[in-house]
Short mmCIF file of C-alpha atoms in Angstrom, two decimals:
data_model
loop_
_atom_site.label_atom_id
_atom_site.label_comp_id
_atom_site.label_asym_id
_atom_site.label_seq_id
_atom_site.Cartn_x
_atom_site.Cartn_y
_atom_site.Cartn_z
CA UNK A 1 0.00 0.00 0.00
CA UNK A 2 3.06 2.46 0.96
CA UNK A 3 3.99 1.96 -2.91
CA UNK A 4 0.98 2.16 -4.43
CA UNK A 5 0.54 5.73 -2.53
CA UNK A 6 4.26 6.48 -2.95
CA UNK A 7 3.76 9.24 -5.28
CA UNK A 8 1.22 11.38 -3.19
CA UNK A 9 3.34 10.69 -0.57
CA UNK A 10 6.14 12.31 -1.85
CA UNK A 11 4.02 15.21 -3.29
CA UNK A 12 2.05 15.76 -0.10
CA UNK A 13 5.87 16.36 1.66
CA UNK A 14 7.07 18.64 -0.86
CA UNK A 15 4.06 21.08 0.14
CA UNK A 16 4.78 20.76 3.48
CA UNK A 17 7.74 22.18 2.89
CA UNK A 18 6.73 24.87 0.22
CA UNK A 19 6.47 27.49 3.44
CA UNK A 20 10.12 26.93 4.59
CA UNK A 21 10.93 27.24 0.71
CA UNK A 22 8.93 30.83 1.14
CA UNK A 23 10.42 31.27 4.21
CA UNK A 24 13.86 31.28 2.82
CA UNK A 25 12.81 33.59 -0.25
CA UNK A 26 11.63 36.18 2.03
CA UNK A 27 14.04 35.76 4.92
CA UNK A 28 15.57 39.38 4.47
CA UNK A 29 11.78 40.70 4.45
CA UNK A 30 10.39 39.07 7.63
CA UNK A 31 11.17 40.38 11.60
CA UNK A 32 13.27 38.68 13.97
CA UNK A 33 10.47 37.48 15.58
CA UNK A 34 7.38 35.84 14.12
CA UNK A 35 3.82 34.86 15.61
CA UNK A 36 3.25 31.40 16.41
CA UNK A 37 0.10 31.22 18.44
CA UNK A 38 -3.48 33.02 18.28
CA UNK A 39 -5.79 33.12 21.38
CA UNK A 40 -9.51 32.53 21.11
CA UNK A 41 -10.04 36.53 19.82
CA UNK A 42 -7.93 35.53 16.73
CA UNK A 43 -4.93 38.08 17.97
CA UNK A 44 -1.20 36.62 18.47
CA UNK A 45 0.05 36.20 21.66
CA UNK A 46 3.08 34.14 21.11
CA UNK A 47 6.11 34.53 19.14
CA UNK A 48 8.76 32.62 17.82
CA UNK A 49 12.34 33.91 16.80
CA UNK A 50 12.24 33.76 12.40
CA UNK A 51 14.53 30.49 11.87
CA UNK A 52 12.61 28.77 14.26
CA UNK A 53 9.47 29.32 12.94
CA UNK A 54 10.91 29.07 9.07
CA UNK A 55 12.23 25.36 9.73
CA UNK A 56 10.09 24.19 12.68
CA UNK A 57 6.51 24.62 11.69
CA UNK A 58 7.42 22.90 8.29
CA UNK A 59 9.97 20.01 9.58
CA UNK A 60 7.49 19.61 12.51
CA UNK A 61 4.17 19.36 10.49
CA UNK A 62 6.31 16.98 8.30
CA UNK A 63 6.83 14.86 11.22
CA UNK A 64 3.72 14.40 12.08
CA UNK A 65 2.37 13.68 8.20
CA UNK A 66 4.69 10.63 8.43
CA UNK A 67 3.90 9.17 11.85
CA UNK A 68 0.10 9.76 10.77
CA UNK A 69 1.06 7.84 7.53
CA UNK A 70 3.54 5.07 9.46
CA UNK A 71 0.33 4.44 11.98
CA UNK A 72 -2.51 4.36 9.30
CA UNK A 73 -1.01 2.12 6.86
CA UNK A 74 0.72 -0.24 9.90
CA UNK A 75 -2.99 -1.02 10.24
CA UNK A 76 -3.57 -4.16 8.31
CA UNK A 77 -6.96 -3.50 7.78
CA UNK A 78 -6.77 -0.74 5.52
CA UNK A 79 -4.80 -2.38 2.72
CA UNK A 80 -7.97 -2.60 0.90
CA UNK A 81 -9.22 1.29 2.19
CA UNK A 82 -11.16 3.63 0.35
CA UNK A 83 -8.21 5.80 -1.69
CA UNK A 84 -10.27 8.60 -0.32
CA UNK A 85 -10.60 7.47 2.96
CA UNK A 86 -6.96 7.58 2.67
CA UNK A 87 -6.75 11.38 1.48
CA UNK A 88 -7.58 12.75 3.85
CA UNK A 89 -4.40 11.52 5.78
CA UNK A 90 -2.47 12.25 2.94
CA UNK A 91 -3.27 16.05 2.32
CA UNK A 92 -4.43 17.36 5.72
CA UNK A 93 -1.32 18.52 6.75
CA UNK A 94 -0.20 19.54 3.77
CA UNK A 95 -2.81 21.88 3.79
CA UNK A 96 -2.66 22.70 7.37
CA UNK A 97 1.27 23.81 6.43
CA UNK A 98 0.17 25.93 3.44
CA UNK A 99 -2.60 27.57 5.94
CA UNK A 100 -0.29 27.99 9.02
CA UNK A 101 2.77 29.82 6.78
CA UNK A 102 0.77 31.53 4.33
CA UNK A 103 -0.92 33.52 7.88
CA UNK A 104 2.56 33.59 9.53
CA UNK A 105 4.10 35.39 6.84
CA UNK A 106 1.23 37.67 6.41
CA UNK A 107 0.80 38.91 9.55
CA UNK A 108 4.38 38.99 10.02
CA UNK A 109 4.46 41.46 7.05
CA UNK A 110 1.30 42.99 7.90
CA UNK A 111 -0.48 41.93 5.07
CA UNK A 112 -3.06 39.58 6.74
CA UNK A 113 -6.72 40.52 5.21
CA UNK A 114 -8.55 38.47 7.47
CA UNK A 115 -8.28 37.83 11.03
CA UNK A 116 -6.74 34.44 12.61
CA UNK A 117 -10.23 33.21 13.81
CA UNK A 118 -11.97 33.41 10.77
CA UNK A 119 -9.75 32.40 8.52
CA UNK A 120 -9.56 28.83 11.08
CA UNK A 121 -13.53 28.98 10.90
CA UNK A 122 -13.50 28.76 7.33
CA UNK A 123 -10.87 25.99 7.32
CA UNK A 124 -12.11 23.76 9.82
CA UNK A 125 -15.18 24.13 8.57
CA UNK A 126 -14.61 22.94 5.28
CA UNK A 127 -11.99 20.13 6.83
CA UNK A 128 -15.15 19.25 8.27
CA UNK A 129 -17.32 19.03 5.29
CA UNK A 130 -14.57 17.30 4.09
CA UNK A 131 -14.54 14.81 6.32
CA UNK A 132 -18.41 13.99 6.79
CA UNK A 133 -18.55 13.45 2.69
CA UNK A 134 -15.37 10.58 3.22
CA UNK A 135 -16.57 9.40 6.58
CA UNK A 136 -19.74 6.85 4.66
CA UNK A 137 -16.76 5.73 2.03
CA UNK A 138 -14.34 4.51 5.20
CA UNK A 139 -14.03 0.55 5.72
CA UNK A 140 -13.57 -0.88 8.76
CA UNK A 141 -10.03 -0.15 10.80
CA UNK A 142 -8.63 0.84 13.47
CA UNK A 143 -7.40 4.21 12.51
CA UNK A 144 -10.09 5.84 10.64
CA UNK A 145 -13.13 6.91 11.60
CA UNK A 146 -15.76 6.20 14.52
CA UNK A 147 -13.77 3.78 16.05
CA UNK A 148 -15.84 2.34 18.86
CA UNK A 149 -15.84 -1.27 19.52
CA UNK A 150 -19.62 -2.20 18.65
CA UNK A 151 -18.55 -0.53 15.46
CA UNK A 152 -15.65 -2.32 14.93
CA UNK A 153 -16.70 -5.42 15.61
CA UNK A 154 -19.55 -5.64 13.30
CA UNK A 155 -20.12 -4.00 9.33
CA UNK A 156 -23.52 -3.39 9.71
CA UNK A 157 -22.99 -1.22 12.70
CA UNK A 158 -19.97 0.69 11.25
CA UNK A 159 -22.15 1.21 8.07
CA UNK A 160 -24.64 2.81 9.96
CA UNK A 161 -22.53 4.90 12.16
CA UNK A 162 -20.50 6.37 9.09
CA UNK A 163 -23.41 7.53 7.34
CA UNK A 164 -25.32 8.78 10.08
CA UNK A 165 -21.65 10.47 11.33
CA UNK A 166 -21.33 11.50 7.73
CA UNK A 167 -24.08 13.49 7.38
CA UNK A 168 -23.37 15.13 11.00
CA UNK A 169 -20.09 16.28 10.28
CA UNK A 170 -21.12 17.84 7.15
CA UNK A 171 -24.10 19.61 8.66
CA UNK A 172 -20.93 20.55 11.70
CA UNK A 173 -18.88 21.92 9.12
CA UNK A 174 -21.21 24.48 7.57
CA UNK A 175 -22.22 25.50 11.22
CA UNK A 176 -18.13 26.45 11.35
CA UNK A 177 -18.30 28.17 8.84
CA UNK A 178 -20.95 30.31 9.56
CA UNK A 179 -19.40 31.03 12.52
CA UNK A 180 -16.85 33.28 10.08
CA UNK A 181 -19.34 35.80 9.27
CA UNK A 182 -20.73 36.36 12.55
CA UNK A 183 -19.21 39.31 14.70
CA UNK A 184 -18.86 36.59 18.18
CA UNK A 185 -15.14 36.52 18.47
CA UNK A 186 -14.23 34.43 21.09
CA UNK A 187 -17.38 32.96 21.96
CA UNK A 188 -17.31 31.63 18.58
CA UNK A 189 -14.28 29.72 18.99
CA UNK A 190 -15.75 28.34 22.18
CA UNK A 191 -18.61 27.24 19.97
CA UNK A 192 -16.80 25.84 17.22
CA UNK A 193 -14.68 23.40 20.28
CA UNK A 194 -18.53 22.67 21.13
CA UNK A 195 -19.30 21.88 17.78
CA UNK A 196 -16.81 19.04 17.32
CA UNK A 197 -17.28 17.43 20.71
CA UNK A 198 -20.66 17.81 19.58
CA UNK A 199 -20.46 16.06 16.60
CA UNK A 200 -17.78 13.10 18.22
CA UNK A 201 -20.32 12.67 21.24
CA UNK A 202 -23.48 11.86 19.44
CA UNK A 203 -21.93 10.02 16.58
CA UNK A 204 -20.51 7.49 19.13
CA UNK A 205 -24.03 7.53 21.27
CA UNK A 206 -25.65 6.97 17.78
CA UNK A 207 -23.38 4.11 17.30
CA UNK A 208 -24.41 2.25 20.62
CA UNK A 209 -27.87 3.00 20.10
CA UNK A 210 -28.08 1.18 16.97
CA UNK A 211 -25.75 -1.66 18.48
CA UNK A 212 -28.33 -1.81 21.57
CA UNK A 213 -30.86 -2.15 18.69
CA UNK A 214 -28.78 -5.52 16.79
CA UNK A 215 -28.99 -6.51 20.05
CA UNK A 216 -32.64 -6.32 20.57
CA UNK A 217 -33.79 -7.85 16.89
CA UNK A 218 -31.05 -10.66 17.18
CA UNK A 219 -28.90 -9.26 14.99
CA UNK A 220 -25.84 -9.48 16.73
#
């Protein structure tokens, strides 16, 4: 499976890396110091001296895009996953990388059109989208997905759960987003954290209902 992916692999760790290419281009241009963290209100609060946020947001995110690829395809139930199932491991933090250095650099040069929270609205709530259309197309493993064990142990009951989960995280993800065009600041990040343990909670609850249900009609 690691060959057969080899290519977006490669391609997926290249844009990682496009921001410390940036980085590099524009070193002369950008502060000594850079931000590195947002609070709630969208406004930075923490900084980061410019080679460490250059090399370490990019080698760091690249870190993580191969532990999340060494875990996920160690599982040896997703050698026959849905290739788009398996995407969405291989481009979320590439895109997370292009989003984090494209809004360092900006603010760093002042150039930053929208503020931090929105901007995160608008891209977790379209991660989210993202992930309630994939969510119906995942197979059973133990890496992806609603991964609770009535669900695991039994197709029908994963079925079920992915679809229903689907269809949550979708509706989830345009709630984000309209979180972007409404004037709540930090309450709205409050309500976007609600959101997804919103959307975790009652997709697992779902899942045991329906399990409680195979139970009940002998279908267990």
């Amino acid at each position: 499976m690691f060959k057969k992916n080899l290519k977006k692999i490669i391609i997926g760790s290249v844009v990682i890396l496009l921001p410390m290419l940036a980085g590099l281009i524009l070193w002369n241009k950008l502060p000594e110091l850079l931000p590195i963290h947002w609070n709630a209100a969208g406004e930075v609060d923490g900084w980061g001296s410019r080679a460490m946020v250059v090399f370490g947001e990019s080698l760091g995110l690249l870190a993580i895009h191969w532990l999340c690829i060494a875990v996920c395809f160690a599982d040896p139930r997703n050698k026959v996953q849905s290739g788009k199932a398996l995407g969405l491991v291989l481009w979320i933090c590439p895109a997370l990388s292009v989003l984090m250095g494209g809004v360092t650099y900006l603010t760093a040069l002042g150039l930053q059109p929208f503020s931090m929270d929105k901007i995160m609205f608008i891209f977790m709530g379209l991660l989210f989208i993202a992930i309630g259309n994939y969510l119906p197309k995942c197979r059973r493993n133990y890496t992806i997905g609603i991964k609770v064990p009535w669900a695991l142990d039994n197709e029908e009951n994963w079925n079920a759960t992915h679809r229903f989960a689907g269809k949550l995280w979708v509706g989830s993800g345009i709630a984000t987003l309209l979180l972007a065009f409404l004037p709540w600041g930090e309450i709205g990040f409050w309500l976007s954290i609600g959101i997804i343990l919103a959307a975790a909670v009652v997709s697992c609850v779902y899942s045991y209902i329906y399990y409680r249900k195979q139970l009940r009609e002998g279908r267990w």
